[in-house]
Each structure stands twice: as C-alpha cells, then as structure tokens.
Short mmCIF file of C-alpha atoms and ligand atoms in Angstrom, two decimals:
data_model
loop_
_atom_site.label_atom_id
_atom_site.label_comp_id
_atom_site.label_asym_id
_atom_site.label_seq_id
_atom_site.Cartn_x
_atom_site.Cartn_y
_atom_site.Cartn_z
CA MET A 19 87.15 99.08 25.47
CA THR A 20 88.96 101.56 27.69
CA VAL A 21 92.43 101.11 29.16
CA ALA A 22 90.96 101.16 32.64
CA GLU A 23 88.52 98.32 31.98
CA THR A 24 88.77 95.74 34.76
CA LEU A 25 88.27 91.96 34.62
CA ASN A 26 84.64 90.94 34.93
CA SER A 27 83.58 88.00 37.02
CA ARG A 28 83.66 85.59 34.06
CA GLN A 29 87.22 86.66 33.19
CA ARG A 30 88.34 86.50 36.82
CA HIS A 31 87.31 82.86 36.81
CA ILE A 32 89.20 82.18 33.58
CA VAL A 33 92.26 83.46 35.47
CA THR A 34 91.81 81.32 38.57
CA ILE A 35 90.70 78.19 36.69
CA ALA A 36 93.72 78.34 34.37
CA ALA A 37 96.18 79.13 37.18
CA ASN A 38 94.98 76.41 39.55
CA THR A 39 94.87 73.84 36.72
CA ALA A 40 98.41 74.72 35.62
CA VAL A 41 99.89 74.16 39.07
CA GLY A 42 97.63 71.27 40.07
CA ASN A 43 95.83 73.01 42.94
CA LEU A 44 92.83 70.73 42.61
CA ALA A 45 91.01 71.53 45.85
CA GLN A 46 90.98 75.22 45.00
CA LEU A 47 90.24 74.45 41.36
CA LYS A 48 86.99 72.85 42.48
CA HIS A 49 85.93 76.15 44.03
CA GLU A 50 86.99 78.14 41.03
CA LEU A 51 85.09 75.81 38.67
CA ASN A 52 81.93 76.22 40.73
CA GLY A 53 82.50 79.98 40.80
CA GLY A 54 83.14 80.06 37.05
CA LEU A 55 79.89 78.25 36.27
CA ASP A 56 78.02 80.58 38.63
CA ALA A 57 79.67 83.55 36.90
CA GLY A 58 78.31 82.45 33.53
CA LEU A 59 81.13 80.45 31.93
CA THR A 60 79.55 77.62 29.95
CA VAL A 61 80.54 73.99 30.34
CA ASN A 62 82.11 74.05 26.88
CA GLU A 63 84.07 77.22 27.57
CA ILE A 64 85.54 75.72 30.73
CA LYS A 65 86.34 72.47 28.89
CA GLU A 66 88.15 74.55 26.31
CA ILE A 67 90.25 76.31 28.97
CA LEU A 68 91.18 72.96 30.52
CA VAL A 69 92.08 71.50 27.12
CA GLN A 70 94.18 74.53 26.22
CA MET A 71 96.09 74.12 29.48
CA TYR A 72 97.67 70.94 28.17
CA ALA A 73 99.69 73.04 25.70
CA TYR A 74 101.09 75.12 28.55
CA ALA A 75 101.18 72.83 31.57
CA GLY A 76 101.17 69.32 30.03
CA PHE A 77 98.67 66.48 29.73
CA PRO A 78 98.81 65.40 33.41
CA ARG A 79 97.70 68.84 34.69
CA SER A 80 95.09 69.19 31.95
CA LEU A 81 93.63 65.72 32.53
CA GLN A 82 93.49 66.28 36.30
CA GLY A 83 91.72 69.57 35.63
CA ILE A 84 89.19 67.79 33.43
CA ASN A 85 88.71 65.03 36.03
CA THR A 86 88.07 67.69 38.67
CA PHE A 87 85.56 69.38 36.38
CA ILE A 88 83.69 66.08 35.87
CA GLU A 89 83.47 65.75 39.66
CA VAL A 90 82.17 69.31 40.05
CA LEU A 91 79.54 68.84 37.34
CA ASN A 92 78.34 65.60 38.97
CA GLN A 93 78.05 67.30 42.35
CA ARG A 94 76.09 70.18 40.81
CA LYS A 95 73.81 67.75 38.98
CA ALA A 96 73.14 66.00 42.29
CA LYS A 97 72.14 69.41 43.72
CA GLU A 98 69.90 69.91 40.67
CA ILE A 99 71.88 72.88 39.41
CA SER A 100 71.56 72.99 35.65
CA ASP A 101 74.56 74.49 33.88
CA ALA A 102 74.56 75.94 30.38
CA VAL A 103 76.49 73.69 28.03
CA GLY A 104 77.13 76.54 25.60
CA LYS A 105 78.09 76.39 21.98
CA SER A 106 80.52 73.81 20.63
CA ALA A 107 83.43 74.57 18.34
CA SER A 108 82.49 75.05 14.67
CA PRO A 109 83.97 72.33 12.46
CA ILE A 110 87.27 73.31 10.81
CA THR A 111 86.79 73.19 7.04
CA ASP A 112 90.07 74.83 6.01
CA THR A 113 92.19 72.15 4.36
CA THR A 114 95.18 74.34 3.50
CA ASN A 115 98.55 73.55 5.06
CA LYS A 116 98.16 73.43 8.79
CA TYR A 117 101.65 74.76 9.58
CA GLU A 118 100.87 77.83 7.46
CA ARG A 119 97.50 78.28 9.17
CA GLY A 120 99.16 78.19 12.57
CA LYS A 121 101.82 80.62 11.42
CA LYS A 122 99.14 83.05 10.25
CA ILE A 123 97.29 82.91 13.57
CA LEU A 124 100.55 83.47 15.42
CA GLU A 125 101.19 86.54 13.23
CA THR A 126 97.73 87.85 14.06
CA LEU A 127 98.44 87.39 17.76
CA THR A 128 101.95 88.85 17.85
CA LYS A 129 101.37 91.44 15.10
CA GLN A 130 104.83 90.41 13.89
CA PRO A 131 105.55 88.68 10.57
CA GLU A 132 106.97 85.17 11.03
CA THR A 133 110.26 84.97 9.12
CA ASN A 134 111.21 81.83 7.26
CA THR A 135 114.62 81.78 8.93
CA LYS A 136 114.27 79.83 12.14
CA LYS A 137 116.30 80.75 15.16
CA GLY A 138 116.71 79.73 18.79
CA TYR A 139 114.67 76.69 19.83
CA ALA A 140 112.94 76.53 16.43
CA ALA A 141 116.28 76.15 14.64
CA PHE A 142 117.72 73.77 17.22
CA CYS A 143 114.62 71.60 17.47
CA SER A 144 112.44 72.00 14.40
CA GLU A 145 109.85 69.43 15.59
CA ILE A 146 108.79 71.67 18.45
CA ASP A 147 108.30 74.54 16.02
CA VAL A 148 106.02 72.33 13.92
CA PHE A 149 104.07 71.10 16.95
CA LEU A 150 103.68 74.64 18.21
CA LYS A 151 102.37 76.06 14.95
CA GLU A 152 100.29 73.11 13.74
CA HIS A 153 98.95 71.97 16.97
CA LEU A 154 98.74 74.87 19.38
CA PHE A 155 98.15 77.78 17.02
CA ALA A 156 96.16 75.85 14.40
CA ASP A 157 94.35 72.94 16.09
CA ILE A 158 93.63 74.70 19.37
CA PHE A 159 93.45 78.39 18.48
CA GLU A 160 91.23 77.75 15.45
CA ARG A 161 88.50 76.48 17.74
CA ASP A 162 86.01 79.30 18.17
CA VAL A 163 84.59 78.41 21.59
CA LEU A 164 86.89 81.00 23.18
CA SER A 165 88.06 84.33 21.82
CA TYR A 166 91.77 85.00 21.41
CA ALA A 167 91.51 87.37 24.36
CA ASP A 168 90.00 84.64 26.58
CA ARG A 169 92.66 82.17 25.46
CA GLU A 170 95.48 84.61 26.12
CA LEU A 171 94.05 85.50 29.52
CA ALA A 172 94.09 81.77 30.39
CA THR A 173 97.66 81.41 29.13
CA ILE A 174 98.96 84.49 30.95
CA SER A 175 97.34 83.21 34.14
CA ALA A 176 98.82 79.73 33.79
CA LEU A 177 102.30 81.11 33.10
CA SER A 178 102.00 83.58 35.99
CA ALA A 179 101.24 80.70 38.35
CA MET A 180 104.10 78.52 37.06
CA GLU A 181 107.79 78.85 37.89
CA GLY A 182 110.62 79.38 35.43
CA VAL A 183 108.64 80.45 32.34
CA GLU A 184 109.28 84.20 32.45
CA PRO A 185 110.18 84.68 28.73
CA MET A 186 106.96 82.95 27.66
CA LEU A 187 104.94 84.97 30.17
CA GLN A 188 106.37 88.22 28.80
CA GLY A 189 105.64 87.07 25.23
CA HIS A 190 102.04 86.32 26.09
CA ILE A 191 101.56 89.58 27.97
CA LYS A 192 102.50 91.33 24.72
CA ILE A 193 100.05 89.16 22.77
CA GLY A 194 97.40 89.78 25.41
CA LYS A 195 97.64 93.52 24.85
CA ASN A 196 97.42 92.96 21.08
CA VAL A 197 94.16 91.05 21.44
CA GLY A 198 92.53 93.64 23.68
CA ILE A 199 93.39 92.75 27.28
CA THR A 200 93.86 96.07 29.08
CA GLU A 201 96.79 97.10 31.30
CA THR A 202 94.42 97.26 34.25
CA GLN A 203 93.17 93.73 33.58
CA LEU A 204 96.75 92.45 33.28
CA SER A 205 97.65 94.06 36.60
CA GLU A 206 94.78 92.18 38.26
CA VAL A 207 95.99 88.71 37.23
CA LYS A 208 98.83 88.18 39.71
CA PRO A 209 96.96 89.38 42.84
CA LEU A 210 93.96 87.25 41.86
CA ILE A 211 96.17 84.17 41.61
CA GLU A 212 97.85 85.00 44.93
CA LYS A 213 94.45 85.32 46.52
CA SER A 214 93.30 81.96 45.23
CA LYS A 215 96.45 80.24 46.54
CA HIS A 216 96.01 78.46 49.80
CA GLY A 217 97.64 76.03 52.13
CA ILE A 218 96.43 72.49 52.50
CA PHE A 219 92.72 73.31 52.60
CA PRO A 220 90.89 75.84 50.44
CA LYS A 221 90.39 79.34 51.73
CA GLY A 222 86.81 79.38 50.57
CA THR A 223 84.69 82.32 49.55
CA MET A 224 82.55 82.81 52.65
CA LYS A 225 83.43 85.86 54.75
CA GLY A 226 83.25 85.56 58.53
CA SER A 227 80.44 87.76 59.81
CA ALA A 228 81.12 91.07 61.56
CA ASP A 229 79.28 90.01 64.72
CA ARG A 230 81.89 87.28 65.28
CA PHE A 231 85.10 88.61 63.75
CA SER A 232 87.05 91.88 63.39
CA GLY A 233 88.79 92.42 60.05
CA THR A 234 88.62 90.15 57.02
CA VAL A 235 88.25 86.46 57.75
CA TRP A 236 87.46 83.63 55.32
CA VAL A 237 85.72 80.50 56.53
CA GLU A 238 85.67 77.24 54.62
CA THR A 239 83.55 74.46 56.05
CA LEU A 240 85.37 71.10 56.00
CA VAL A 241 82.86 69.10 58.02
CA ALA A 242 79.41 70.66 58.05
CA PRO A 243 77.65 71.50 61.34
CA LYS A 244 75.96 68.56 63.00
CA GLU A 245 77.07 66.00 60.41
CA MET A 246 78.35 64.01 63.39
CA GLU A 247 77.09 63.58 66.91
CA ASN A 248 79.89 64.79 69.19
CA LEU A 249 81.60 67.00 66.70
CA TYR A 250 79.89 70.29 65.90
CA ALA A 251 81.92 71.26 62.82
CA VAL A 252 85.39 71.54 61.31
CA GLY A 253 86.37 74.68 59.44
CA ASN A 254 89.44 76.15 57.79
CA VAL A 255 89.69 79.77 58.90
CA THR A 256 91.91 82.31 57.14
CA PHE A 257 92.56 85.63 58.92
CA GLU A 258 94.06 88.55 57.02
CA PRO A 259 96.68 90.52 59.04
CA ARG A 260 95.15 91.99 62.27
CA ALA A 261 91.88 90.07 61.73
CA ARG A 262 90.65 88.17 64.79
CA THR A 263 87.68 86.53 66.43
CA HIS A 264 85.60 88.28 69.06
CA TRP A 265 85.97 87.04 72.62
CA HIS A 266 84.06 83.78 72.90
CA THR A 267 83.68 80.49 74.75
CA HIS A 268 83.06 76.91 73.61
CA PRO A 269 80.63 74.83 75.70
CA ALA A 270 82.49 71.62 74.79
CA GLY A 271 85.94 72.98 73.88
CA GLN A 272 87.74 73.44 70.57
CA VAL A 273 90.99 72.35 68.93
CA LEU A 274 92.97 74.67 66.64
CA LEU A 275 95.54 73.28 64.19
CA VAL A 276 97.72 76.08 62.82
CA MET A 277 98.31 75.60 59.10
CA GLU A 278 100.06 78.80 58.03
CA GLY A 279 101.22 82.26 59.05
CA LYS A 280 101.56 83.89 62.45
CA GLY A 281 98.88 84.58 65.02
CA PHE A 282 97.81 84.57 68.65
CA TYR A 283 95.64 82.68 71.10
CA GLN A 284 94.73 84.46 74.31
CA GLU A 285 92.65 83.43 77.31
CA LYS A 286 91.11 86.28 79.28
CA GLY A 287 93.49 87.61 81.92
CA LYS A 288 96.47 85.61 80.62
CA PRO A 289 99.36 86.52 78.32
CA ALA A 290 98.73 85.77 74.66
CA ARG A 291 100.37 82.71 73.14
CA PRO A 292 102.06 83.39 69.77
CA LEU A 293 101.21 80.73 67.18
CA VAL A 294 102.98 79.50 64.06
CA LYS A 295 102.43 76.70 61.55
CA GLY A 296 102.27 73.33 63.26
CA ASP A 297 101.06 74.62 66.63
CA VAL A 298 98.08 72.91 68.25
CA VAL A 299 95.81 74.60 70.76
CA ALA A 300 93.41 72.57 72.90
CA ILE A 301 90.88 75.06 74.23
CA PRO A 302 89.08 73.94 77.40
CA LYS A 303 85.33 74.32 77.67
CA ASP A 304 83.83 77.59 78.92
CA ILE A 305 87.15 79.50 78.83
CA GLU A 306 86.82 83.02 77.44
CA HIS A 307 89.39 83.55 74.65
CA TRP A 308 90.13 84.85 71.16
CA HIS A 309 92.38 83.81 68.26
CA GLY A 310 93.57 85.70 65.22
CA ALA A 311 96.37 86.95 62.98
CA ALA A 312 99.52 88.88 63.85
CA PRO A 313 99.65 92.49 62.56
CA ASP A 314 102.16 91.63 59.83
CA SER A 315 100.99 88.18 58.72
CA ALA A 316 97.96 86.31 57.57
CA PHE A 317 97.05 83.33 59.76
CA VAL A 318 95.31 80.09 58.88
CA HIS A 319 93.99 77.51 61.32
CA VAL A 320 91.66 74.57 61.17
CA ALA A 321 89.09 74.81 63.98
CA ILE A 322 87.58 71.59 65.30
CA SER A 323 84.60 72.51 67.45
CA ASN A 324 82.88 70.04 69.73
CA ASN A 325 79.12 69.83 70.08
CA LYS A 326 77.10 70.41 73.22
CA ASP A 327 73.34 70.30 72.82
CA GLY A 328 73.63 71.56 69.25
CA ASN A 329 75.94 74.44 70.11
CA ALA A 330 79.65 75.03 69.67
CA VAL A 331 80.27 78.64 70.61
CA THR A 332 78.97 81.59 72.59
CA TRP A 333 80.05 84.88 71.04
CA LEU A 334 80.93 87.81 73.30
CA THR A 335 82.39 91.30 72.75
CA PRO A 336 84.95 92.29 70.09
CA VAL A 337 88.65 92.26 70.98
CA THR A 338 89.31 96.01 71.05
CA ASP A 339 92.26 97.57 69.23
CA GLU A 340 93.71 98.41 72.64
CA GLU A 341 93.49 94.77 73.75
CA TYR A 342 94.91 93.60 70.43
CA ASN A 343 97.76 96.13 70.36
CA ARG A 344 98.82 95.14 73.85
CA VAL A 345 99.57 91.56 72.80
CA SER A 346 100.66 92.13 69.23
CA LYS A 347 103.28 94.84 69.55
MN1 MN B 415 87.71 79.50 69.82
#
C-alpha cells in the first residue's frame, strides 16, 4: 500500500453508509446502500457496518439503518437483483477473559500498551471501560467479517458526520493510520460525507446531461415520468455553483420549489429573479426561461413538470456565460 492510495468504490460506500447511518439520514442511506451493494459490498459486510454503528451512534440509529437495509434488499429482490450474501463471522472459540481479549485488540489498534491504572472516564466510570473493552473491542472487533481497516474507516466516517465527538475522532484517525488507512484516504472522508449530505430529498447520483444543462447538475427522480396522467414528473435538482439549465419552455408549465441555496429564474427579455430557500416559481406554459445556481452557491429545487401529450419540456440553446454573467454579477 502506498501513501497516495485512494479509497476504492467499496471503501467509499463504507464511508457514506456509516456516516448516513450515524446521523440518521435515511433517505440518502438508501442510495448509499444500493451503491454499496453495486460496488461489491456483501450483505453480511453491510450488516456488520450497521451493527458496529450501534457502538458509536447508539441502538436507535443502528436499528433504523438495519430497517432501511431490509427495505433496500426487498426492493432489489423485487427487481430480481441478486446480491452476494458473503461470508458470515467465524464462531469465537476463545474462552479466555473477555476484558483481557478486548484490551489486547485495543493495544493492537492503538499500538500503545494499556496500563492497569485507569484514568479519566475509565477511572470515573469503570462500567463504561468494561463495556468498551468487552463489548466493543472483544464482541464486535473479534468478528472477522470486516477487517480492522474497514471497521476503523466506518468509525472515522461516523464520527466525522457527528457533532461534538472530536477527541474520539482524533483517536480513531490515529488508529486508522495504524491499521493501514492512508493519509490520502483519510483526506477523502470529509468531502465524501459533505457530498452525500442533502436537504430534504436525496441529491441522487444521476448527472444532468450536457445537452440540457451547463455545469454539474444532479437529478433525482421523485415521481417517475408518466406515472400520473396530468403530471409529467417530479424531480429534485441540485445545481453546483454556476450550473444552470439551457433555455427551455414547458408546454404545460412547471412549478419550482426552492429547497436550498441561492439561484436565479429568468424569462427571456426580463430581469432575472433571485431565488432562495422557500421561494416558489410558477412557470407559465410556452415561456422561454432558464433556472440555475448563483456563482457562489449551490442551488436545489424540486421541479414539478406538467404533462402535455407525453411531453414536459422543449430544450433550446445554452445560457451563454455572457448571459449568465449579466444577471449573476
Ligand atoms: Mn423550467
């Protein structure tokens, strides 16, 4: 392993699954679980991540993660996707003192000898020291479904996503390096978590196509095209700064609900309307317009597009930089 080694797709999903479980972002977790299975994580490996999360984020978060995973697996089964179950944990045959076993694993992880003199929380509250060693570092870490590196990656991700746990995060970053997670991989964790954060609806993983949008745009379908008669589709659209639609018209109009960030709506020949969270735009039919992000902010809106004879939009030319700069400066 080299210092520059980056996270592979399987590891990237360990990061986002752990982080979204830890903070209870269940809609996004669904996406990350699907992505993780597609990236080659087995069902048992994901179960193991979700179980481990209970030690860091508590039973409620862990159980909700597991419930979400059950839902995802059922949906995939219905679509006839068959997922690899993977190997189960080998039975634990070691019958020596569990506290000592946990202590030894902790020493392996930290590369520091555990002294017999307890201090800090362990001295003040000896039960938690016992629970930590026997339960977390023996019961959980002895299970061989995940490597120490995978487990630490999950922990670092969970702690990065949570508030107010900085000392534990720093401790686990040290352990992570000891078990082979590279500096480069560690530096990728926070941005990956940021990227998987979202507002009310998931950001999705589908990029808006270049013949409809300028810049980077993510489109998440909330109501699929033609599921209903008068409604064409509902989508959550995330524009990175400066990203925007091409000029276009809607044969039956469109409603935009602004969820996050700053952006613009402009009808041809009119001044642009600045938009912020909570704004609603009712776009009349056949009016040429564009919408998109401000230069210094991402922008998220839900787009509700009406249906006319199976169509919802006619795409026209890109909004040029000159046109964009005129309204955005
Ligand atoms: Mn539109």
